[in-house]
């Protein structure tokens, strides 16, 4: 018996495939654009951290380190101060290496270098998280309990993402490794996004900020600088899977568009 396919059904499949392909391309281009903008502007942030807080430490007495970071470093607790320095140094390294790891051409052409940098990247992420968590436990944050919880959870999530990223790489599970690498990256850049989002809020005039970081906007930002990143990353990861629906692709595109607008506005506020 001869089976005759339904031309309408076949045409619908082709249309769906074309739509999915177009949405995939738009998602990739938008995600790439956001990543490039975050990396380029983030290098400026790293340079500021190095010149403002780290360079003066060279040759300085460790007991005097708190003088170079007033309001952050506690001169009465050298362990807390050391934790802060560890957080800053490792944070700069992880930001730079994270951007390098997402250069596709380098990753494909020099896989050995990619793996070596990846180990340093994950190690730096772990050290930055440990340093930040140590500082929170010993000294607390400027914003009090809400900021302590928000930033503490952020540090724990960085640790989890870093360990999972490394574990899947060692297990040769490339797909899972890439997914966790994306999650780790959006967490790593969150420290820079925190500044950008405050800049965007300043342009929009949202209010809610106090010098003690206890306003409604400050308390929201204790979580909002990384939770939306993870949600958008999950949408993007679901959308790029082969079995991902058009709905996920559209949701990812809309979420990335909002993220792009926030990043552009935040970068604009810094100039």
Coordinates of C-alpha atoms in Angstrom, one line a residue:
X1 CA 0.0 0.0 0.0
X2 CA 1.3 3.4 -1.0
X3 CA 1.4 6.1 1.8
X4 CA 0.9 9.6 0.5
X5 CA 2.2 12.3 2.8
X6 CA 0.1 15.3 3.6
X7 CA 1.6 18.3 1.8
X8 CA 0.1 20.7 4.3
X9 CA 1.7 18.8 7.2
X10 CA 5.1 18.7 5.4
X11 CA 4.8 22.4 4.6
X12 CA 4.0 23.1 8.3
X13 CA 7.1 21.2 9.4
X14 CA 9.3 23.1 7.0
X15 CA 7.9 26.4 8.2
X16 CA 8.4 25.4 11.9
X17 CA 12.0 24.4 11.1
X18 CA 12.7 27.7 9.4
X19 CA 11.2 29.6 12.2
X20 CA 13.3 27.7 14.8
X21 CA 16.4 28.2 12.8
X22 CA 15.8 31.9 12.5
X23 CA 15.1 32.2 16.3
X24 CA 18.2 30.2 17.1
X25 CA 20.3 32.5 15.0
X26 CA 18.8 35.6 16.6
X27 CA 19.4 34.1 20.1
X28 CA 23.0 33.3 19.3
X29 CA 23.7 36.7 17.9
X30 CA 22.1 38.6 20.7
X31 CA 23.8 36.4 23.4
X32 CA 27.2 36.9 21.6
X33 CA 26.6 40.7 21.5
X34 CA 25.8 40.9 25.2
X35 CA 28.8 38.7 26.0
X36 CA 31.2 40.9 24.0
X37 CA 29.8 44.1 25.5
X38 CA 30.0 42.7 29.0
X39 CA 33.6 41.5 28.5
X40 CA 34.8 44.8 26.9
X41 CA 33.2 47.0 29.5
X42 CA 34.1 44.5 32.3
X43 CA 37.8 44.8 31.4
X44 CA 37.5 48.5 32.4
X45 CA 36.0 47.4 35.7
X46 CA 38.9 45.0 36.3
X47 CA 41.4 47.7 35.5
X48 CA 39.8 49.9 38.0
X49 CA 39.9 47.2 40.7
X50 CA 43.6 46.6 40.0
X51 CA 44.6 50.3 40.0
X52 CA 42.3 51.4 42.9
X53 CA 42.6 48.5 45.3
X54 CA 45.3 46.0 44.3
X55 CA 48.2 48.0 43.0
X56 CA 48.7 50.0 46.2
X57 CA 49.0 46.7 48.1
X58 CA 52.3 45.9 46.4
X59 CA 55.1 46.4 48.9
X60 CA 52.7 47.6 51.6
X61 CA 52.5 46.3 55.1
X62 CA 49.6 43.8 55.3
X63 CA 48.5 45.5 58.6
X64 CA 47.9 48.6 56.5
X65 CA 45.9 47.0 53.7
X66 CA 42.6 48.4 55.2
X67 CA 43.8 51.9 54.4
X68 CA 43.5 51.2 50.7
X69 CA 39.9 50.0 50.9
X70 CA 38.1 52.2 53.4
X71 CA 34.6 51.1 54.0
X72 CA 35.3 47.6 52.9
X73 CA 38.4 46.4 54.7
X74 CA 38.5 45.9 58.4
X75 CA 41.8 46.9 59.9
X76 CA 41.0 45.2 63.2
X77 CA 40.5 41.8 61.5
X78 CA 43.5 40.8 59.3
X79 CA 41.7 37.6 58.3
X80 CA 38.7 39.5 56.9
X81 CA 41.0 41.8 55.1
X82 CA 42.9 38.9 53.6
X83 CA 39.6 37.4 52.5
X84 CA 38.7 40.6 50.8
X85 CA 42.1 40.8 49.0
X86 CA 41.7 37.1 47.9
X87 CA 38.2 37.9 46.6
X88 CA 39.4 40.9 44.6
X89 CA 42.5 39.2 43.1
X90 CA 40.7 36.0 42.1
X91 CA 37.7 38.0 41.0
X92 CA 39.7 40.0 38.5
X93 CA 41.4 36.8 37.2
X94 CA 38.1 34.9 36.8
X95 CA 36.5 37.8 34.9
X96 CA 39.4 38.0 32.4
X97 CA 39.7 34.2 31.9
X98 CA 35.9 33.8 31.6
X99 CA 35.9 36.1 28.6
X100 CA 38.9 34.3 27.0
X101 CA 37.1 30.9 27.4
X102 CA 34.2 32.1 25.4
X103 CA 36.3 32.8 22.3
X104 CA 35.0 30.0 20.1
X105 CA 37.9 30.1 17.6
X106 CA 40.5 29.8 20.3
X107 CA 38.6 27.0 22.0
X108 CA 38.5 25.0 18.8
X109 CA 42.0 25.7 17.6
X110 CA 43.8 25.3 20.9
X111 CA 41.9 22.8 23.0
X112 CA 44.9 22.1 25.3
X113 CA 45.1 25.8 26.2
X114 CA 41.3 25.9 26.7
X115 CA 41.6 23.1 29.2
X116 CA 44.5 24.8 31.0
X117 CA 42.8 28.1 31.2
X118 CA 39.6 26.4 32.2
X119 CA 41.3 24.9 35.3
X120 CA 42.6 28.3 36.2
X121 CA 39.2 29.8 35.6
X122 CA 37.4 27.4 37.8
X123 CA 40.1 27.6 40.5
X124 CA 39.9 31.4 40.5
X125 CA 36.1 31.3 40.7
X126 CA 36.3 29.0 43.8
X127 CA 38.9 31.3 45.4
X128 CA 36.9 34.4 44.7
X129 CA 33.8 32.8 46.2
X130 CA 35.6 31.5 49.3
X131 CA 37.2 34.9 49.8
X132 CA 33.9 36.7 49.5
X133 CA 32.1 34.2 51.8
X134 CA 34.9 34.5 54.3
X135 CA 34.6 38.3 54.3
X136 CA 30.8 38.1 54.8
X137 CA 31.1 35.7 57.7
X138 CA 33.9 37.7 59.4
X139 CA 32.9 41.3 58.6
X140 CA 29.4 41.3 57.1
X141 CA 28.3 43.5 54.3
X142 CA 27.5 47.2 54.3
X143 CA 23.8 46.5 53.7
X144 CA 23.2 44.3 56.7
X145 CA 21.3 41.0 56.9
X146 CA 19.5 41.1 53.6
X147 CA 22.7 41.8 51.7
X148 CA 24.6 39.2 53.8
X149 CA 22.0 36.6 52.7
X150 CA 21.9 37.7 49.1
X151 CA 25.6 37.9 48.6
X152 CA 26.2 34.7 50.6
X153 CA 23.8 32.8 48.4
X154 CA 25.6 34.2 45.4
X155 CA 28.9 32.9 46.6
X156 CA 27.5 29.5 47.2
X157 CA 26.0 29.4 43.7
X158 CA 29.4 30.3 42.2
X159 CA 31.0 27.4 44.1
X160 CA 28.4 25.0 42.9
X161 CA 28.6 26.1 39.3
X162 CA 32.4 26.0 39.3
X163 CA 32.5 22.5 40.8
X164 CA 29.8 21.1 38.4
X165 CA 31.6 22.7 35.4
X166 CA 34.9 21.0 36.3
X167 CA 33.2 17.7 37.2
X168 CA 31.4 17.4 33.8
X169 CA 34.6 18.4 31.9
X170 CA 36.5 15.6 33.6
X171 CA 33.7 13.2 32.8
X172 CA 33.9 14.2 29.1
X173 CA 30.2 15.2 29.2
X174 CA 30.7 18.1 26.8
X175 CA 27.0 19.1 26.7
X176 CA 26.6 19.3 30.5
X177 CA 30.0 21.0 30.8
X178 CA 29.0 23.7 28.3
X179 CA 25.7 24.3 30.1
X180 CA 27.4 24.7 33.5
X181 CA 30.1 26.9 31.9
X182 CA 27.3 29.3 30.8
X183 CA 25.8 29.3 34.3
X184 CA 29.2 30.0 35.8
X185 CA 29.9 32.8 33.4
X186 CA 26.6 34.6 34.0
X187 CA 27.4 34.4 37.7
X188 CA 30.9 35.6 37.3
X189 CA 29.8 38.7 35.3
X190 CA 27.1 39.4 37.9
X191 CA 29.6 41.4 40.0
X192 CA 30.0 43.8 37.0
X193 CA 26.3 43.7 36.2
X194 CA 25.7 44.8 39.8
X195 CA 27.4 48.1 39.0
X196 CA 25.8 48.4 35.6
X197 CA 22.3 47.9 37.0
X198 CA 22.8 50.6 39.5
X199 CA 24.0 52.8 36.7
X200 CA 20.9 52.0 34.7
X201 CA 18.7 52.7 37.7
X202 CA 20.4 56.1 38.1
X203 CA 19.6 57.0 34.5
X204 CA 15.9 55.9 35.0
X205 CA 15.7 57.6 38.3
X206 CA 14.2 54.6 40.2
X207 CA 15.3 55.8 43.6
X208 CA 15.3 53.4 46.5
X209 CA 19.1 53.6 47.2
X210 CA 20.7 54.8 50.5
X211 CA 24.4 55.3 51.4
X212 CA 24.0 52.3 53.8
X213 CA 22.5 50.2 51.0
X214 CA 19.3 49.6 53.0
X215 CA 16.8 51.1 50.6
X216 CA 14.2 49.0 48.8
X217 CA 16.2 49.0 45.6
X218 CA 19.4 48.0 47.5
X219 CA 17.6 45.1 49.1
X220 CA 16.2 43.9 45.8
X221 CA 19.6 44.2 44.2
X222 CA 21.1 41.9 46.8
X223 CA 19.5 39.1 44.8
X224 CA 18.5 40.7 41.5
X225 CA 22.1 41.1 40.2
X226 CA 22.4 37.3 39.7
X227 CA 19.0 35.6 39.9
X228 CA 17.7 37.0 36.6
X229 CA 21.0 36.1 35.0
X230 CA 20.4 32.4 35.9
X231 CA 16.8 32.5 34.7
X232 CA 17.8 34.0 31.4
X233 CA 20.6 31.5 31.0
X234 CA 18.2 28.6 31.6
X235 CA 15.8 30.0 29.0
X236 CA 18.7 30.2 26.5
X237 CA 20.0 26.7 27.3
X238 CA 16.5 25.2 26.9
X239 CA 16.0 27.2 23.6
X240 CA 19.2 25.9 22.0
X241 CA 18.5 22.3 22.6
X242 CA 17.3 20.3 19.6
X243 CA 14.0 19.4 21.3
X244 CA 13.5 23.0 22.5
X245 CA 10.2 24.4 21.5
X246 CA 9.5 27.6 19.6
X247 CA 8.0 29.0 22.8
X248 CA 11.3 28.6 24.6
X249 CA 13.2 30.2 21.7
X250 CA 10.8 33.2 21.8
X251 CA 11.0 33.5 25.6
X252 CA 14.8 33.4 25.4
X253 CA 14.9 36.1 22.7
X254 CA 12.6 38.4 24.7
X255 CA 14.7 37.9 27.9
X256 CA 17.9 38.5 26.1
X257 CA 16.5 41.6 24.5
X258 CA 15.6 43.0 28.0
X259 CA 19.1 42.0 29.3
X260 CA 20.7 43.8 26.3
X261 CA 18.8 47.0 27.0
X262 CA 19.8 46.9 30.7
X263 CA 23.5 46.3 29.8
X264 CA 23.6 49.0 27.1
X265 CA 21.9 51.5 29.5
X266 CA 24.3 50.5 32.3
X267 CA 27.4 50.9 30.1
X268 CA 26.0 54.3 28.8
X269 CA 25.7 55.5 32.4
X270 CA 29.3 54.7 33.1
X271 CA 30.6 57.1 30.3

